[in-house]
Coordinates of C-alpha atoms in Angstrom, one line a residue:
M6 CA 24.6 -1.1 -22.7
P7 CA 22.5 2.2 -22.8
L8 CA 20.3 3.0 -19.9
A9 CA 16.5 3.3 -20.2
A10 CA 15.4 6.9 -21.0
N11 CA 14.2 7.5 -17.4
A12 CA 16.9 5.4 -15.7
T13 CA 19.2 6.8 -13.1
P14 CA 22.8 7.1 -14.2
R15 CA 25.1 4.6 -12.4
R16 CA 26.9 6.0 -9.4
R17 CA 28.5 4.5 -6.4
L18 CA 25.9 3.7 -3.7
S19 CA 26.2 2.0 -0.3
P20 CA 24.5 -1.5 -0.3
A21 CA 21.7 -0.1 1.8
A22 CA 21.2 2.9 -0.6
S23 CA 21.3 0.6 -3.6
R24 CA 18.7 -1.7 -2.1
D25 CA 16.5 1.3 -1.2
A26 CA 16.8 2.6 -4.7
A27 CA 15.8 -0.8 -6.1
L28 CA 12.8 -1.0 -3.9
E29 CA 11.6 2.5 -4.8
A30 CA 12.1 1.7 -8.5
A31 CA 10.1 -1.5 -8.1
R32 CA 7.3 0.4 -6.3
V33 CA 7.1 3.0 -9.1
L34 CA 7.1 0.3 -11.8
L35 CA 4.3 -1.5 -10.0
V36 CA 2.2 1.6 -9.7
E37 CA 2.9 3.0 -13.2
E38 CA 3.1 -0.1 -15.3
G39 CA 1.6 -2.9 -13.3
P40 CA 3.0 -6.1 -11.7
Q41 CA 4.2 -7.6 -15.0
A42 CA 6.7 -4.7 -15.3
V43 CA 8.4 -5.5 -12.0
T44 CA 11.2 -7.7 -13.0
L45 CA 14.8 -7.8 -11.7
K46 CA 16.0 -6.7 -15.1
A47 CA 13.6 -3.8 -15.3
V48 CA 14.3 -2.6 -11.8
A49 CA 18.1 -2.9 -12.4
A50 CA 17.7 -0.8 -15.6
Q51 CA 15.7 1.9 -13.7
I52 CA 18.5 2.4 -11.2
G53 CA 21.5 1.8 -13.5
R54 CA 22.5 -1.5 -11.9
T55 CA 22.9 -5.0 -13.2
H56 CA 20.6 -8.0 -12.9
A57 CA 23.4 -9.7 -10.9
N58 CA 23.6 -6.7 -8.5
L59 CA 19.9 -7.1 -7.7
L60 CA 20.3 -10.9 -7.3
H61 CA 23.0 -10.1 -4.7
H62 CA 20.6 -7.9 -2.8
F63 CA 17.4 -9.9 -3.1
G64 CA 18.4 -13.4 -4.1
S65 CA 15.5 -13.8 -6.6
A66 CA 12.4 -12.0 -8.0
D67 CA 10.5 -13.5 -5.0
G68 CA 13.0 -12.0 -2.7
L69 CA 12.4 -8.6 -4.3
Q70 CA 8.7 -9.0 -4.0
R71 CA 9.0 -9.9 -0.3
A72 CA 11.3 -7.0 0.4
L73 CA 8.9 -4.7 -1.5
I74 CA 6.0 -5.9 0.7
A75 CA 8.0 -5.3 3.9
R76 CA 8.9 -1.8 2.7
M77 CA 5.4 -0.8 1.6
T78 CA 4.0 -2.2 4.9
A79 CA 6.3 0.0 6.9
L80 CA 5.5 3.0 4.7
V81 CA 1.8 2.5 4.8
V82 CA 1.0 1.5 8.4
A83 CA 2.4 4.6 10.3
P84 CA 0.4 7.2 8.2
I85 CA -2.7 5.1 8.6
R86 CA -2.2 4.9 12.4
D87 CA -1.7 8.6 12.6
A88 CA -4.7 9.4 10.4
A89 CA -6.9 7.0 12.4
R90 CA -6.0 8.8 15.6
R91 CA -6.6 12.3 14.1
S92 CA -9.8 11.1 12.6
R93 CA -11.0 10.0 16.0
E94 CA -10.0 13.3 17.7
R95 CA -11.8 15.3 14.9
K96 CA -14.7 12.9 14.7
D97 CA -14.2 13.1 10.9
P98 CA -13.0 10.0 8.9
A99 CA -12.2 12.0 5.8
E100 CA -8.4 12.0 6.3
L101 CA -8.4 8.3 7.2
V102 CA -10.4 7.3 4.1
D103 CA -8.0 9.4 1.9
V104 CA -4.9 7.9 3.4
V105 CA -6.1 4.3 3.1
F106 CA -7.4 4.8 -0.5
D107 CA -4.1 6.5 -1.4
A108 CA -2.1 3.6 0.1
F109 CA -3.9 1.1 -2.0
G110 CA -4.2 3.3 -5.1
A111 CA -1.4 5.9 -5.7
N112 CA 1.1 4.2 -3.4
G113 CA 0.6 0.7 -4.9
A114 CA -0.5 -1.5 -2.0
G115 CA -3.6 -2.7 -4.1
A116 CA -1.5 -3.6 -7.1
L117 CA 1.0 -5.4 -4.8
A118 CA -1.6 -7.4 -3.0
T119 CA -3.3 -8.4 -6.3
W120 CA 0.1 -9.4 -7.7
M121 CA 0.8 -11.6 -4.8
I122 CA -2.7 -13.2 -4.9
L123 CA -2.6 -13.8 -8.6
N124 CA 0.8 -15.4 -8.4
G125 CA -0.4 -17.7 -5.7
N126 CA 1.9 -16.1 -3.2
Q127 CA -0.7 -15.2 -0.6
D128 CA 1.8 -16.0 2.2
A129 CA 3.8 -13.1 1.1
L130 CA 0.9 -10.8 2.2
D131 CA 1.4 -12.0 5.9
P132 CA 3.4 -8.9 6.9
I133 CA 0.6 -6.6 5.6
L134 CA -2.1 -8.6 7.2
T135 CA -0.2 -8.9 10.5
A136 CA 0.4 -5.1 10.5
V137 CA -3.3 -4.4 9.9
H138 CA -4.3 -6.8 12.6
D139 CA -1.8 -5.3 15.1
L140 CA -3.0 -1.8 14.2
V141 CA -6.7 -2.7 14.7
E142 CA -5.9 -4.3 18.1
E143 CA -3.9 -1.2 19.1
L144 CA -6.7 1.2 18.1
S145 CA -9.3 -1.0 19.8
R146 CA -7.5 -0.7 23.1
D147 CA -7.6 3.0 22.8
E148 CA -11.3 3.1 21.9
D149 CA -13.6 5.1 24.2
R150 CA -16.6 3.3 22.9
P151 CA -16.0 -0.5 22.8
D152 CA -19.2 -0.9 20.8
V153 CA -17.7 0.8 17.7
P154 CA -17.2 -2.0 15.2
I155 CA -13.6 -1.2 14.3
K156 CA -12.9 -4.6 12.8
D157 CA -16.0 -4.3 10.6
E158 CA -15.0 -0.7 9.6
T159 CA -11.5 -1.9 8.8
L160 CA -12.8 -4.7 6.6
H161 CA -15.1 -2.4 4.7
L162 CA -12.5 0.4 4.3
V163 CA -9.7 -1.9 3.1
L164 CA -11.9 -3.9 0.7
A165 CA -13.4 -0.6 -0.7
A166 CA -9.9 0.9 -1.1
L167 CA -8.6 -2.3 -2.8
G168 CA -11.6 -2.4 -5.2
D169 CA -11.3 1.3 -5.9
A170 CA -7.5 0.9 -6.7
L171 CA -8.2 -2.0 -9.1
L172 CA -11.5 -1.0 -10.8
G173 CA -12.6 2.4 -9.4
A174 CA -11.8 4.7 -12.3
P175 CA -13.4 2.6 -15.1
M176 CA -16.4 1.7 -12.9
A177 CA -17.1 5.3 -11.9
R178 CA -16.7 6.3 -15.6
A179 CA -19.1 3.5 -16.7
L180 CA -21.7 4.6 -14.1
G181 CA -21.3 8.3 -14.8
L182 CA -20.1 9.0 -11.2
P183 CA -17.3 11.2 -10.0
R184 CA -14.0 9.5 -9.6
D185 CA -13.9 10.0 -5.9
R186 CA -17.4 8.6 -5.3
A187 CA -16.2 5.5 -3.5
R188 CA -14.3 7.6 -1.0
G189 CA -17.4 9.7 -0.3
I190 CA -19.4 6.5 0.3
M191 CA -16.8 5.2 2.8
R192 CA -16.7 8.6 4.6
A193 CA -20.5 8.6 4.9
M194 CA -20.5 5.0 6.2
L195 CA -17.9 5.7 8.8
L196 CA -19.6 8.8 10.0
R197 CA -22.9 6.9 10.2
D198 CA -21.2 4.1 12.2
R199 CA -19.7 6.6 14.6
A200 CA -22.9 8.7 15.1

């Protein structure tokens, strides 16, 4: 059976490396082609493995989705935490806004969340929601000014980043606005909140 044009040739990988390759292939498919493209068969083809091999690692398509959520949560939370701290030190939210918008857009968290919600699998989002909650609580403890509405800021920022990931490009085009206008609006809002 020939590999897909952009598939990785089959080579011997450890179980952990095989699982990691499958999760990265799933993330790329999600970002580039959308949730409907993330099937066990498609992911297997991307990494030169069999459908049965992925079933061994994940148990089912649902297992793959849950593993992908856990992986993306781990990959997204640390950079957001670091950017939030640097943004506070610099008194400039630009980096934080960019990191959050990129997490939901280019890195696929928005597509993943939407996929889970539309599949009726909202419980699968619990790791992401828990990680966001824990991060907000941690940042709140470190806050010099307890009156800064970090929960409100987080809600606005996450919802704006999610909306931008899903509809930002066509909406900006329809309104004749620059593609990065939503980011600019969020930066201005956060600067205003912190003034």
